Every structure is written in C-alpha cells, then in structure tokens.
XYZ file of C-alpha atoms in Angstrom:
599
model
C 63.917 105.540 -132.515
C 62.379 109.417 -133.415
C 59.235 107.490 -132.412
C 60.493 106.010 -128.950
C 61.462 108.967 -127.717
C 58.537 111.041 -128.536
C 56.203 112.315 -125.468
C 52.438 113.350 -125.389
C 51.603 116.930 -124.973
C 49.959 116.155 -121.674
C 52.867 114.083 -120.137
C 55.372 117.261 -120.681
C 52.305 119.450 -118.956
C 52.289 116.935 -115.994
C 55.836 116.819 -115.310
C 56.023 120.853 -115.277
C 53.368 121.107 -113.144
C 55.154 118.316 -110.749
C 57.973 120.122 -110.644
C 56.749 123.425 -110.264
C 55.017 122.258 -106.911
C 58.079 120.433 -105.804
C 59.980 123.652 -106.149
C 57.316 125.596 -104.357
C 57.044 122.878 -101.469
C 60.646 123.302 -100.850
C 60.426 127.400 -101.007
C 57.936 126.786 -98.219
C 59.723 124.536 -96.283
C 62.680 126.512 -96.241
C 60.808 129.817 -95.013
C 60.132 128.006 -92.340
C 63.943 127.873 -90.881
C 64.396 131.059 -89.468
C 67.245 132.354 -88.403
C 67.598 134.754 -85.178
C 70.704 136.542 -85.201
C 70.318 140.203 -85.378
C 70.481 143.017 -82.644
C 69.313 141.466 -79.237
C 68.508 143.001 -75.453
C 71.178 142.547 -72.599
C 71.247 143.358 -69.193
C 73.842 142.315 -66.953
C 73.180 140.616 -63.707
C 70.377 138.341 -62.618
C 66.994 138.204 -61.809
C 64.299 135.840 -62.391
C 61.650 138.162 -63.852
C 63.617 138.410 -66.600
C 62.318 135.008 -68.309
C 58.869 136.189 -68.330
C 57.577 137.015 -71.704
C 55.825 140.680 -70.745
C 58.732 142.032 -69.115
C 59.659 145.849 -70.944
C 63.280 145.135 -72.124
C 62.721 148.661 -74.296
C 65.474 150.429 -71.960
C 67.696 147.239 -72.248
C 71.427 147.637 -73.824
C 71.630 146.184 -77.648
C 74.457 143.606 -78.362
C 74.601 141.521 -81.417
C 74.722 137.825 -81.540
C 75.931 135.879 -81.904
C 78.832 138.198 -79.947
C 81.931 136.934 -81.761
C 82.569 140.056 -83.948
C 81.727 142.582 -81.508
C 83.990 144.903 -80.151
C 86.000 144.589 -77.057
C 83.779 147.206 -75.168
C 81.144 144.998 -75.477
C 82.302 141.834 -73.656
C 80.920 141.062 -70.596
C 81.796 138.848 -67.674
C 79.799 136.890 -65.316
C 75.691 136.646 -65.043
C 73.648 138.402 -67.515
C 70.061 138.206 -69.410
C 69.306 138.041 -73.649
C 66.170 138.563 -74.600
C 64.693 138.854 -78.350
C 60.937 139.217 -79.476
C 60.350 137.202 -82.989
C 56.819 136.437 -84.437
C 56.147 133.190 -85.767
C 53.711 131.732 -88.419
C 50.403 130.365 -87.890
C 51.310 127.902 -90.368
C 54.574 126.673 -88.096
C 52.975 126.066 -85.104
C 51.486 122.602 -86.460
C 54.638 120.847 -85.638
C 57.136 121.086 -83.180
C 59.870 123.616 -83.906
C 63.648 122.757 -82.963
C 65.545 125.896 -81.555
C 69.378 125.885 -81.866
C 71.566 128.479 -80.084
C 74.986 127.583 -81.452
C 78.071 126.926 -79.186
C 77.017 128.750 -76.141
C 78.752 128.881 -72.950
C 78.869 128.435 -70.150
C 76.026 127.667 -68.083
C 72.675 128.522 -70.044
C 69.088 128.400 -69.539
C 66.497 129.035 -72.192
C 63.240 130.469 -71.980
C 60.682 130.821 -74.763
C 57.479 132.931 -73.475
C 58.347 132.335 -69.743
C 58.746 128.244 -69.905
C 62.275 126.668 -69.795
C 62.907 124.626 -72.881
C 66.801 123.668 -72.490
C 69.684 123.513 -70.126
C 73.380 123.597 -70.327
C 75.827 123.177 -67.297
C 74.188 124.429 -64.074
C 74.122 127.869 -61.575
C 74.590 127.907 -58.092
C 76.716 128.333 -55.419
C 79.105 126.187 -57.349
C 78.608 126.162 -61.064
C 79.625 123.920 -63.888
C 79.733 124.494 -67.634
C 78.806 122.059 -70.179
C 79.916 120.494 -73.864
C 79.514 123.748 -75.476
C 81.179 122.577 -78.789
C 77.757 120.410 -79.467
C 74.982 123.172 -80.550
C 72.379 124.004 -77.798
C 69.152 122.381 -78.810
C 65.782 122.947 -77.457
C 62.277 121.119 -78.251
C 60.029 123.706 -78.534
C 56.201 122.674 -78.580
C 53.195 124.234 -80.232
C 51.733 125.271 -76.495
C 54.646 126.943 -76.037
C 54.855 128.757 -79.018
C 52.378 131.496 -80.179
C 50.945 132.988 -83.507
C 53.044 136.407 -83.546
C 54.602 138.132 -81.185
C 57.120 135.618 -79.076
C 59.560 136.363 -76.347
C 63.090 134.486 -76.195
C 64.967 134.681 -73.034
C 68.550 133.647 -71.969
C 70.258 133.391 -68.996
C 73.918 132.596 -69.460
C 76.752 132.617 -67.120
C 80.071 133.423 -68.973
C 83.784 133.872 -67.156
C 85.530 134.106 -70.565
C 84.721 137.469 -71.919
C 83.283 135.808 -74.530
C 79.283 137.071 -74.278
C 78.173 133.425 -73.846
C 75.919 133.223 -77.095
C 79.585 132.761 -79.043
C 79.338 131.447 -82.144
C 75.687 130.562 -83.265
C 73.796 130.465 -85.731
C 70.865 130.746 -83.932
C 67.909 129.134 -85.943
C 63.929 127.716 -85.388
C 62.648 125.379 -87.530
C 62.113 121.943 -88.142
C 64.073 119.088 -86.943
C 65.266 118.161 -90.071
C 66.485 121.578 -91.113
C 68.360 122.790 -87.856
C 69.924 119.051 -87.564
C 71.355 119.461 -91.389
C 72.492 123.240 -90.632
C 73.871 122.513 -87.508
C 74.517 118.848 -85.924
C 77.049 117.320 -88.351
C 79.238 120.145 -87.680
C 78.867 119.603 -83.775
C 79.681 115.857 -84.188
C 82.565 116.825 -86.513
C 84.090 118.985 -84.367
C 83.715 117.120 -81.440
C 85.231 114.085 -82.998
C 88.157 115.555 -84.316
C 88.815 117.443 -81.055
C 89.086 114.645 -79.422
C 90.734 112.324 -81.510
C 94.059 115.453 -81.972
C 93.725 115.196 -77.557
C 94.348 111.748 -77.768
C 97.066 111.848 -80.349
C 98.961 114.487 -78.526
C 98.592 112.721 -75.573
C 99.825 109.297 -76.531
C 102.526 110.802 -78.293
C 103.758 112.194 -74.989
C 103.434 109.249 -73.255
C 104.988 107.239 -76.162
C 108.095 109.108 -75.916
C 108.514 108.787 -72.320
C 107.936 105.159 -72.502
C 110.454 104.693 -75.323
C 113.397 106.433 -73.570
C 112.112 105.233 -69.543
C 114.151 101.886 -70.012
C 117.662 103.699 -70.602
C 116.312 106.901 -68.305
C 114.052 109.739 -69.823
C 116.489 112.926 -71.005
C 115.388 116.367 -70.350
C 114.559 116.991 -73.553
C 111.713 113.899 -73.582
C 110.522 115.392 -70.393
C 110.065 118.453 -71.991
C 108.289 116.776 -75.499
C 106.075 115.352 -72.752
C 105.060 118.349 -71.203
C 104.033 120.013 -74.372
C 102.228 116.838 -75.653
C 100.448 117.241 -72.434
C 99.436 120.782 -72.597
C 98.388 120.452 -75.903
C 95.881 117.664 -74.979
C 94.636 119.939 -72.541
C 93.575 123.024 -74.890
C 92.418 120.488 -77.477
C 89.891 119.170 -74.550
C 88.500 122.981 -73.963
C 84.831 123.029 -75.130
C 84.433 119.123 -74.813
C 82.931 119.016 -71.427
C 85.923 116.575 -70.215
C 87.398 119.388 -68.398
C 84.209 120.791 -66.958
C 83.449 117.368 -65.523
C 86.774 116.679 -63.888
C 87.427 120.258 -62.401
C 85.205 121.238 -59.828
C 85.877 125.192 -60.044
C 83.982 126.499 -63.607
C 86.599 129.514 -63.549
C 89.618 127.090 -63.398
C 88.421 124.759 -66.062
C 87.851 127.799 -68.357
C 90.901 128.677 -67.268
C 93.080 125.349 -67.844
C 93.035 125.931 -71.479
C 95.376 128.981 -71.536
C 97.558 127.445 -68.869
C 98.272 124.252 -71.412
C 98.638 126.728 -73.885
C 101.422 128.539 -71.688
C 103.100 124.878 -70.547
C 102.790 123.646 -74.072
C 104.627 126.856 -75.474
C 107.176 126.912 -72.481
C 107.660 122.908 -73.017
C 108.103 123.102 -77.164
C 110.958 126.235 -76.379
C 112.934 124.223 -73.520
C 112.828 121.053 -75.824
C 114.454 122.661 -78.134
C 116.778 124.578 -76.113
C 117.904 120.997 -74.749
C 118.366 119.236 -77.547
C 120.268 122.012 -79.625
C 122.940 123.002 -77.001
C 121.040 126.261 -76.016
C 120.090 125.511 -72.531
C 122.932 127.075 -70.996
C 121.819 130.634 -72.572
C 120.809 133.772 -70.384
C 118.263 134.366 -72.782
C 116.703 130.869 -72.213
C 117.042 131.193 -68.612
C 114.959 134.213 -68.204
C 112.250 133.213 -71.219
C 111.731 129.869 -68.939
C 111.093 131.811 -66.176
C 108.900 134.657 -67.646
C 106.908 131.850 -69.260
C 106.380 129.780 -65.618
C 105.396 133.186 -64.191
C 102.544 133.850 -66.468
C 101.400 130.308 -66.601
C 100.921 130.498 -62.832
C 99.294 133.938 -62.677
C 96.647 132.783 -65.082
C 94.839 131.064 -62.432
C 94.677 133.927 -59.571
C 94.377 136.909 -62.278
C 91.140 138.791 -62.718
C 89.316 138.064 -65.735
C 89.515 141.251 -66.898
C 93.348 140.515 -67.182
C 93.327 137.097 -68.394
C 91.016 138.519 -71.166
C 92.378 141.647 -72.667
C 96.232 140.596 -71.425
C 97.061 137.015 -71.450
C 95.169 135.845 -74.171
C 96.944 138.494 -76.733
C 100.193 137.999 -75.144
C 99.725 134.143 -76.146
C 99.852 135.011 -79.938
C 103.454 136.953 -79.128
C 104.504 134.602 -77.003
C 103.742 131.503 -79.247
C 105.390 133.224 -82.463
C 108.713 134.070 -80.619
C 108.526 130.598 -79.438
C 108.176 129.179 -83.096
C 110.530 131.721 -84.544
C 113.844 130.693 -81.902
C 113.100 127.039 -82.589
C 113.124 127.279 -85.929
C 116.869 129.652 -85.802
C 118.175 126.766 -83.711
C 116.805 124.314 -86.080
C 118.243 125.599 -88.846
C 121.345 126.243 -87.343
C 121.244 122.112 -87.052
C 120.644 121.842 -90.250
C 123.343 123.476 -91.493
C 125.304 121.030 -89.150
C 123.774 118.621 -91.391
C 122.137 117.082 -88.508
C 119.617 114.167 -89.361
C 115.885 115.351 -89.104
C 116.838 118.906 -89.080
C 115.164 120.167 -92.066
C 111.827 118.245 -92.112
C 111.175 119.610 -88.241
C 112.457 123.247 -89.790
C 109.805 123.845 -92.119
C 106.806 122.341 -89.909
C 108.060 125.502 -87.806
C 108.167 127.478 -90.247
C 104.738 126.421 -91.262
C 103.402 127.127 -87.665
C 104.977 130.461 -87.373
C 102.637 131.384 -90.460
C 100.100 129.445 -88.848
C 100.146 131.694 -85.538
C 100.601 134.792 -87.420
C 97.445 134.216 -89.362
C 95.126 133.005 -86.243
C 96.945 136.271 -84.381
C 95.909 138.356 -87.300
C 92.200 136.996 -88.156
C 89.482 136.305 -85.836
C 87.683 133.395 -87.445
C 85.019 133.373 -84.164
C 85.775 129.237 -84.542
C 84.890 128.079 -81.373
C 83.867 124.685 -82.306
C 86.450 123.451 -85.172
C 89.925 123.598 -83.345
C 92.531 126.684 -84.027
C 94.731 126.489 -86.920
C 96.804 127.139 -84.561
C 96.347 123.876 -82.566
C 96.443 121.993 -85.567
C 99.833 122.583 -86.598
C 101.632 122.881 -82.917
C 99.858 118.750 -83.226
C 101.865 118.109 -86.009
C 104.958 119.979 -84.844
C 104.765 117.677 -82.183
C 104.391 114.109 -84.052
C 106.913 115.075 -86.946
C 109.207 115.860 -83.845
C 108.521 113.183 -81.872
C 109.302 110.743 -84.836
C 112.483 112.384 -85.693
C 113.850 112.360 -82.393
C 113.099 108.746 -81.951
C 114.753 108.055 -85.562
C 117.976 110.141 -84.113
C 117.684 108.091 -81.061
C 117.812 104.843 -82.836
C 120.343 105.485 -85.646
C 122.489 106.654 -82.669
C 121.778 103.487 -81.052
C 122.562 101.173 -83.752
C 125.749 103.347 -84.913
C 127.101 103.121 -81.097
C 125.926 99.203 -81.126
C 127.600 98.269 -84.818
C 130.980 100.104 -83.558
C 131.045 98.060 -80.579
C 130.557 94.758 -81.853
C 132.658 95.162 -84.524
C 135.661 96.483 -82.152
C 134.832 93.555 -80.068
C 135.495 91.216 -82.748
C 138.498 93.003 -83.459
C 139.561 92.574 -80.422
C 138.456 88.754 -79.291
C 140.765 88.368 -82.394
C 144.169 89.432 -80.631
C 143.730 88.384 -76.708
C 140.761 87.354 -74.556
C 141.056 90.683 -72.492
C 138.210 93.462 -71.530
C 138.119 96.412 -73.425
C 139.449 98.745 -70.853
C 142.718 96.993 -70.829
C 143.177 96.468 -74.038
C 144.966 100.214 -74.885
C 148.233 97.992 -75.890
C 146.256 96.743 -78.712
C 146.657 98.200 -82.103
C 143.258 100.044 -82.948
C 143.361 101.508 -86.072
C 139.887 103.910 -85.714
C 140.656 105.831 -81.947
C 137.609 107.343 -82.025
C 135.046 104.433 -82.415
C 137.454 102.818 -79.819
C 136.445 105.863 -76.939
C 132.968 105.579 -78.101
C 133.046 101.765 -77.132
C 135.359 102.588 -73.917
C 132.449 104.992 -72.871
C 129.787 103.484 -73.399
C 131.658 100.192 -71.790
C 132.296 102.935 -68.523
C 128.820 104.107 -68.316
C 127.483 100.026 -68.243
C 130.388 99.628 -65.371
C 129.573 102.545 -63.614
C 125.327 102.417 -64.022
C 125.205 105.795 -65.212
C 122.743 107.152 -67.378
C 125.398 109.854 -69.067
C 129.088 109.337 -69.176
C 131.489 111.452 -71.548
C 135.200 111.948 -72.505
C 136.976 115.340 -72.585
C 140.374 115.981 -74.326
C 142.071 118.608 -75.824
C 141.643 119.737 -79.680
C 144.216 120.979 -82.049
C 143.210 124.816 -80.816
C 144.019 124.028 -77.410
C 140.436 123.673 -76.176
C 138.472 121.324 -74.875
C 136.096 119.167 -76.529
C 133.440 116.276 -75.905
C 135.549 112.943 -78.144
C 132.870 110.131 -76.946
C 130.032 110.580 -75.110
C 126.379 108.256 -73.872
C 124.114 110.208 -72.660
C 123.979 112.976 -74.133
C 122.868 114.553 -77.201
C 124.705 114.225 -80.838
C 125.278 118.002 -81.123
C 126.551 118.825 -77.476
C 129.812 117.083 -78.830
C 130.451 120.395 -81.263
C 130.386 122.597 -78.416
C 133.680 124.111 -77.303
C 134.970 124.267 -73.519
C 137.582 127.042 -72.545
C 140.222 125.631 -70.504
C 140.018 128.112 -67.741
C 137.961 127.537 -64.295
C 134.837 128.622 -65.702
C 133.486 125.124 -66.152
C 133.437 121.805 -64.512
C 135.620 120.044 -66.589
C 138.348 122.996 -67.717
C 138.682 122.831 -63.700
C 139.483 119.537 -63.391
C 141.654 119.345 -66.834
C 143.682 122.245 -65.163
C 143.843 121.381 -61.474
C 144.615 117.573 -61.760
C 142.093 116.956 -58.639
C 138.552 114.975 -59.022
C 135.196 117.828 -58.659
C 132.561 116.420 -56.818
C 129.301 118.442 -55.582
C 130.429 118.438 -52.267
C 133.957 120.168 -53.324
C 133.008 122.866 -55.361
C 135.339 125.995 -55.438
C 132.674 128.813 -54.550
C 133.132 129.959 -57.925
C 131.838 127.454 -59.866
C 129.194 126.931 -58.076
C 127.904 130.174 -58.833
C 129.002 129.282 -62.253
C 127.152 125.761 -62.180
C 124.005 127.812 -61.000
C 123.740 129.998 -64.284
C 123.489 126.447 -66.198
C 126.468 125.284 -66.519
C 125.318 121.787 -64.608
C 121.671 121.157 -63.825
C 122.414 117.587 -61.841
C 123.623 116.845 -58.445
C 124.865 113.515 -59.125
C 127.975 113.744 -61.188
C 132.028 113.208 -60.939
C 134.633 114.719 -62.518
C 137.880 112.666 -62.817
C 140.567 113.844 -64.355
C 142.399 110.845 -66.206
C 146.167 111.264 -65.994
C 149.055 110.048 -68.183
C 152.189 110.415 -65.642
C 152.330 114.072 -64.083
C 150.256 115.098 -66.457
C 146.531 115.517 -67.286
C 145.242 114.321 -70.356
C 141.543 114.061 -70.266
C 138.594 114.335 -67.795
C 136.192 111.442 -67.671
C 132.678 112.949 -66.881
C 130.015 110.642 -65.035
C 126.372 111.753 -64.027
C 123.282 110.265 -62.918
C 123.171 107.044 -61.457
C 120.449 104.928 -63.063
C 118.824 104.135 -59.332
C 118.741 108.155 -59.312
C 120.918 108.094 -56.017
C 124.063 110.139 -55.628
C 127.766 108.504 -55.889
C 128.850 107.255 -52.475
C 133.034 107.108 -52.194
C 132.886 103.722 -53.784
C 131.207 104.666 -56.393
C 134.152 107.790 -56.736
C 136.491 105.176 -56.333
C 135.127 102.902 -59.135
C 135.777 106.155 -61.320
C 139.084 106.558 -60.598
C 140.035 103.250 -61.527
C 137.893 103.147 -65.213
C 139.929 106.338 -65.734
C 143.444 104.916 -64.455
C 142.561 102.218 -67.125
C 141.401 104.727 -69.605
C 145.048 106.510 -69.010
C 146.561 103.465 -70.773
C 144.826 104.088 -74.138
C 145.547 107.807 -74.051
C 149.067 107.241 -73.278
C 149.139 105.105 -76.114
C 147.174 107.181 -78.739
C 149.695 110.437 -77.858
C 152.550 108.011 -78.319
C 151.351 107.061 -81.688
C 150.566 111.096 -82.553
C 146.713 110.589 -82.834
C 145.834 112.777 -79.276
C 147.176 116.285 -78.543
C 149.682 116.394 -76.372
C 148.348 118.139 -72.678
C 150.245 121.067 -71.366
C 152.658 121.591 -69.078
C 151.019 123.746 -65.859
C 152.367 125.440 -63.379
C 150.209 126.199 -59.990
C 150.646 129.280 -58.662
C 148.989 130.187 -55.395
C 147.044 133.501 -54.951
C 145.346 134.450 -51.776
C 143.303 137.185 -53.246
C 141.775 134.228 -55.596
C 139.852 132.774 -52.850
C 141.877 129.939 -52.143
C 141.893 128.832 -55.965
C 145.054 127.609 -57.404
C 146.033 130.309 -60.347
C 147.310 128.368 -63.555
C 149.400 129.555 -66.483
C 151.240 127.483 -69.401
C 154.539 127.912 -69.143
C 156.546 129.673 -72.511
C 158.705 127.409 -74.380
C 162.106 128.735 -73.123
C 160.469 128.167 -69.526
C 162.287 125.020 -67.661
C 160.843 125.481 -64.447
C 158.641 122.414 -62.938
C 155.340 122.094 -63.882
C-alpha cells in the first residue's frame, strides 16, 4: 500500500506548476472586471454635446455613485449628465467587454467615447421609464473601446430624487464575470417581486370572493384595498407600471400612493373588525390619511421627496402600533386568531422601525418592510376566514339542532314557536335572527335587549362582527336603538330626530338602508329588532317596514315568554314628558318606585 501511494518527483513538480498557472490565470482574469464606482462628473440639464468623449467636464460638480449613500443636498431631480474617464488595458480590448450600470432609473442612455451602447425607457415629449430592477447592460465592442484614456457618458432622466445611477455596482468586464456579479440577483429580485404582487393580490381578491355570496363586510373591503395597494408598491421597479401608465411622474408616483391606501386600508380593517370605527380618533386618521394619498399625485417633487416619503415610515408605525393595541385588546377577550395576528404586528412594527432607521440603498430586493405588511396580510386574511367559518358552522349546528328540537314538539315555524319550552334562550335568538334576516333578505339583522345594568346590549346578531356584541349602548337618545328602546316608535332614515342624525353622522350608522323596530310586550318595550342592508342593495320600501313589524310582533311572543320564566330583564316603566325647548323630542325619565303615575 506505502508503495501505491507513492508519487515520482516529477509528477509532484508538474502538478505545482499546473496549479500555480491556474491560480495566476484566474488572478488575470479577475483584473480584468473592473469596477467603476468612485467620484463621477454631473451637470444638471441637457445637452447633446455632452456624450462626446473630448468634452472638458474639469469644472463639472462631483457626486458619487452609485448615489444611494449620498446626502440629501445632493439629490437631484429631472434631466442631468454623468460622465467618468477610465483607462482600459491593451490586453482587454481582444474581446468584447460587458458594461453593467446597476438598477438605474429612469430613462437612461449610455455613451462610451461618443457612441450609444444601451437604452432604458425613452425621452421626449412624453417619457417612459423602464424595468430598472434588471441591471443595465451594455455590449461594448473593441472599436468602441480604446487603449487608455476612455470617456463614459450618461444621460438619465430621474423624477424620484433618487440620482438615477441608484444602486449599482457599476462594472466592465467579461460576460461571464458581470453576468455572475450581477444577473442572478436581477432575476432573483424580479421573480420574487412579482410572485409577493401576485400573492397580495389574489389574496385580496380571494377574500372578496369568499364573503361576495353572503355580501362583502366593510372590513373585507378594506383587507381588499390593502391587498391591492400592496400589489401595487411590490410592482414599482418591474416595468408593469411604467407600461400601463402613460405619465412617467405618476407611475413613479403610484408606488407611494399604494403605500398610503395600503396603510389607510390595514388601519380601517382593523378599526372595523375590533369595534373602533365609531372613534374620533379613527375618523380624523382616515381622513388625514385620504388627504395625503391624494396630494401625492399633484405635489412637487421636492415635497413628495423630502416630506411624504419620511412621513410614510411615521405613518406606517402608528398604523402597526394601534392595530396591534386593538389586537391585543381582542386577545385578552380571548377572541380566536387574536394572538397569532398580534405578534405578526408586532413583528412589522420592528420591521418598519428598522427600514425607518437604516438605509439599506435596496432598490432591487423588496423592503423588509413590504415583506412583512405581505405576511400581515395572509396570516390575517386566513384568520378572518377561520373566524368567519367557525362562526358559520357554530350559527349552523345551533340551528339544526333547535330545529330538531323543535320538529320534535309541533310542526310549527320557528317564529311562532315562543310557547315552546327552550331550555338554551340564547341559541334560540341566534336561530330567530338569523331565521329574520333569511325572511327579511338582509345582509345584517340584530337583537337588542336590556342587561342586568340596565343597558343595552347586542343578544343575537348576523351580520355583524363577533366582538360588536360586547359593546355597551346607553339607553338615552344618543343612538339609534336607545331611541327606539325609549320612544316605543320604529326609526327609519327618513324620520330621524335632527339629533341623531348629527349623531349618526359622527359614526354612529354608516348605512342608509336600515329599520329600527322596537318589539313590544304589551305597553311596554322590550327589545329593538335592528335590520340593515337589503341583499339587492335597495332601500326598504313600506312593505318591506311592514314585514318588520310583523317578525318583531312574532318575536314579542318569545320575549314575553322568556321574562315570564325570569331569563330576560324586565323593561322599564317610561314616562314621556314633552319639552318644547328639546326640539320637538319626547323627554324620558324612569319613574321612582313609590311613583304610580302612568307610564
């Protein structure tokens, strides 16, 4: 074996020498890749001359590229001219070189020694950018290039502050070198911007398509809106939105609008689906949002640049941070879903903080940013549709097993069947509800009776989220249904007391399609029965008011049974006082206990 593995003297002499050369081939080789970043010439405006290779740029302002570490003062806007003398090899020039300017934008033109070599996007009276997350290549022949002294020219149109020559690297070399240093990460990056656009996008669509058969809620029209504007910043740099706008500025622009909608949308989903939509605070961050998002478009660049981009990182974190209190105020509700959508905002608030904080100059590889607001979106989108569906099948289960119950003791409908004895009330309203709002064809139907605190409180509801049903109504005339409950009379929206209709206006009510009937046991009112939005999307005609009246005349039977069996509050007794300084609204007090008078 000793033997075997013995080599000659020469053999070990041969393979040193092989791989002495092979390391020396590959030193050569590699000093051939140049790289051209450094200190270059800029001078802003246009001019032709500018491309030609003896031109004195001595006088020209220095600028370093690629631009995306230098300071603010720096950035320019609109038409301008690089230029950068670089001396080449004799020993290069035998094949042709591949030049490589990085992610520039917008519209480009490169000259080496006075000939154009490569084109991106075009000038003109109307111009158009290009795919700027795919590297700029040029073919660069040996006619073209010179032993020594060579002249590199750029003319670049830019409306993003951003100094056009972005990201870089710029490099000359071979084909095979600039490719390896450069193209993999352009393919990359296109590929996975593309593929997040997509996902964001059929997410949105998904969810409206899932809830468009039983009528889409706010809240999915808001999911949809940010899966929307997401798609949209995720496109930025692909070229998509270059070749579908016709205005460069607005497709350069688009970007920070979906970033706007998409942070507007995320904040107002929430805000629906956690009983917050009502809030002042809400109100006027909807409407600050809306403005900027529409100024974006007319605004100077200037302003879009040093203001509106900035005031996105704010914007986005306060955003993240009031989803995230409202999420886990849900989760201490012990809501289902709560927790696992908590700490993917949580995650994104760090997320923002970090891209607000460091300038990675990425303008290839999406934001960190944009990667997590994606998944935000999907692990919300999946646990809404899980709520959705366990609420579903509880609602479903319930009623199929009270029908049984119920088939059992008489061949009656469920309305009438309040003589019954049903030993769970509460599934029993969810199934008269839900029975109401397929009699009725209304997308949201609810029931509103008293608590053991004397206020008012959602006891079955369709239509509306699981967590609106913890929210507390004062029985006073502030609201919709404490009216009713206290005034006996059905609330339409062409009956409104002027009051509430400046009270309906802060939020109170956000539909024009609704009735409010109050359901009465005797003189008495023990309940409201709440319908809105007709499934046609029409408004209720007097037969349709009618209709309500008689579900909750029917409904009267089972609450007059449940109080007689102690397992519903007893209502009040209210007197009406009248009060011409109210406005011609009845005044209402509950009389004391010695108090005999009439109610």
């Amino acid at each position: 074996m000793q033997r075997a593995l013995r080599m000659p003297g020469w053999w070990v002499a041969v393979l040193f020498l092989a791989t002495t050369m092979a390391s020396a081939a590959q030193g050569a080789a590699s000093d051939t890749l140049q790289s051209l970043d450094g200190v270059w010439a800029f001078h802003a405006g246009d001019n032709p001359s500018f491309a030609q290779s003896g031109l004195d740029d001595r006088d020209w302002r220095k600028v370093r590229v690629p631009t995306q570490f230098n300071r603010w003062a720096e950035r320019w806007s609109g038409l301008g001219w690089y230029r950068l003398h670089f001396r080449v090899p004799a020993s290069q020039l035998e094949s042709v070189q591949l030049l490589s300017l990085g992610s520039a934008r917008d519209a480009i033109e490169v000259y080496v020694n006075g000939s154009l070599v490569a084109r991106r996007g075009r000038f003109g009276s109307s111009p158009r950018g290009g795919p700027r997350i795919m590297p700029l290549l040029a073919w660069v022949s040996a006619p073209t290039l010179r032993a020594g002294d060579n002249v590199l020219a750029v003319r670049a149109l830019d409306v993003s502050w951003d100094g056009a020559l972005y990201t870089g690297p710029v490099l000359l070399g071979s084909a095979d070198q600039v490719l390896a240093a450069t193209g993999r990460l352009g393919v990359v990056a296109m590929a996975v911007r593309i593929a997040l656009a997509l996902l964001c996008l059929w997410v949105a669509l998904a969810q409206l398509a899932v809830h468009l058969g039983r009528g889409p809620q706010r809240d999915t029209w808001w999911l949809t809106a940010a899966g929307v504007g997401l798609s949209i910043v995720l496109l930025d740099g692909t070229g998509i939105l270059a070749a579908s706008v016709p205005s460069l500025e607005l497709s350069a622009r688009l970007p920070l609008v979906g970033s706007y909608v998409a942070v507007l949308a995320f904040g107002s989903f929430f805000a629906a689906r956690y009983d917050d939509w009502s809030s002042r605070t809400v109100r006027i961050a909807q409407v600050t949002l809306a403005v900027l998002a529409g100024l974006v478009l007319p605004a100077p660049d200037m302003v879009v640049f040093f203001v509106a981009q900035p005031l996105l990182v704010l914007v986005a974190l306060g955003c993240t941070l009031y989803a995230a209190n409202l999420l886990a105020r849900a989760a201490r509700r012990q809501e289902e879903g709560a927790i696992p959508v908590f700490v993917s905002l949580i995650a994104l608030a760090g997320i923002v903080v970090y891209d607000g904080l460091v300038t990675t100059g990425s303008d290839v590889l999406p934001a960190l940013t944009l990667m997590g607001a994606t998944f935000v979106l999907v692990v919300t989108t999946l646990v809404a549709g899980r709520q959705t569906a366990h609420e579903h099948e509880r609602v479903l289960t319930t009623m199929m097993r009270l029908r049984k119950q119920l088939e059992s003791q008489a061949s009656v409908g469920i309305l009438n069947a309040s003589v019954m004895s049903i030993t769970d009330v509460d599934r029993f309203f969810d199934v008269v509800v839900d029975e109401a709002s397929r009699e009725l064809e209304v997308r949201r139907c609810s029931l509103v009776l008293l608590d053991e605190h004397g206020s008012l409180r959602i006891r079955a509801s369709v239509g509306l989220p699981r967590h609106a049903t913890t929210s507390r109504i004062e029985l006073n005339d502030a609201s919709i249904s404490g009216w009713v409950f206290l005034h006996g009379r059905t609330l339409t929206p062409n009956n409104m007391p002027p009051a509430l209709v400046a009270a309906r206006r802060r939020g109170s009510y956000v539909t024009d399609a609704f009735v409010s009937q109050p359901v009465r046991v005797g003189a008495q009112t023990a309940g409201v029965l709440n319908v809105s939005d007709r499934n046609d999307g029409g408004s209720f005609a007097p037969s349709d008011e009618m209709a309500v009246a008689e579900v909750a005349d029917r409904l009267a039977l089972v609450l007059d049974a449940t109080q007689r069996r102690g397992d519903l509050h007893p209502a009040p007794r209210l007197e009406v006082a009248s009060d011409s300084d109210a406005g011609g609204i009845p005044q209402l007090r509950v009389p004391d206990a010695g108090d005999t008078s009439d109610g």
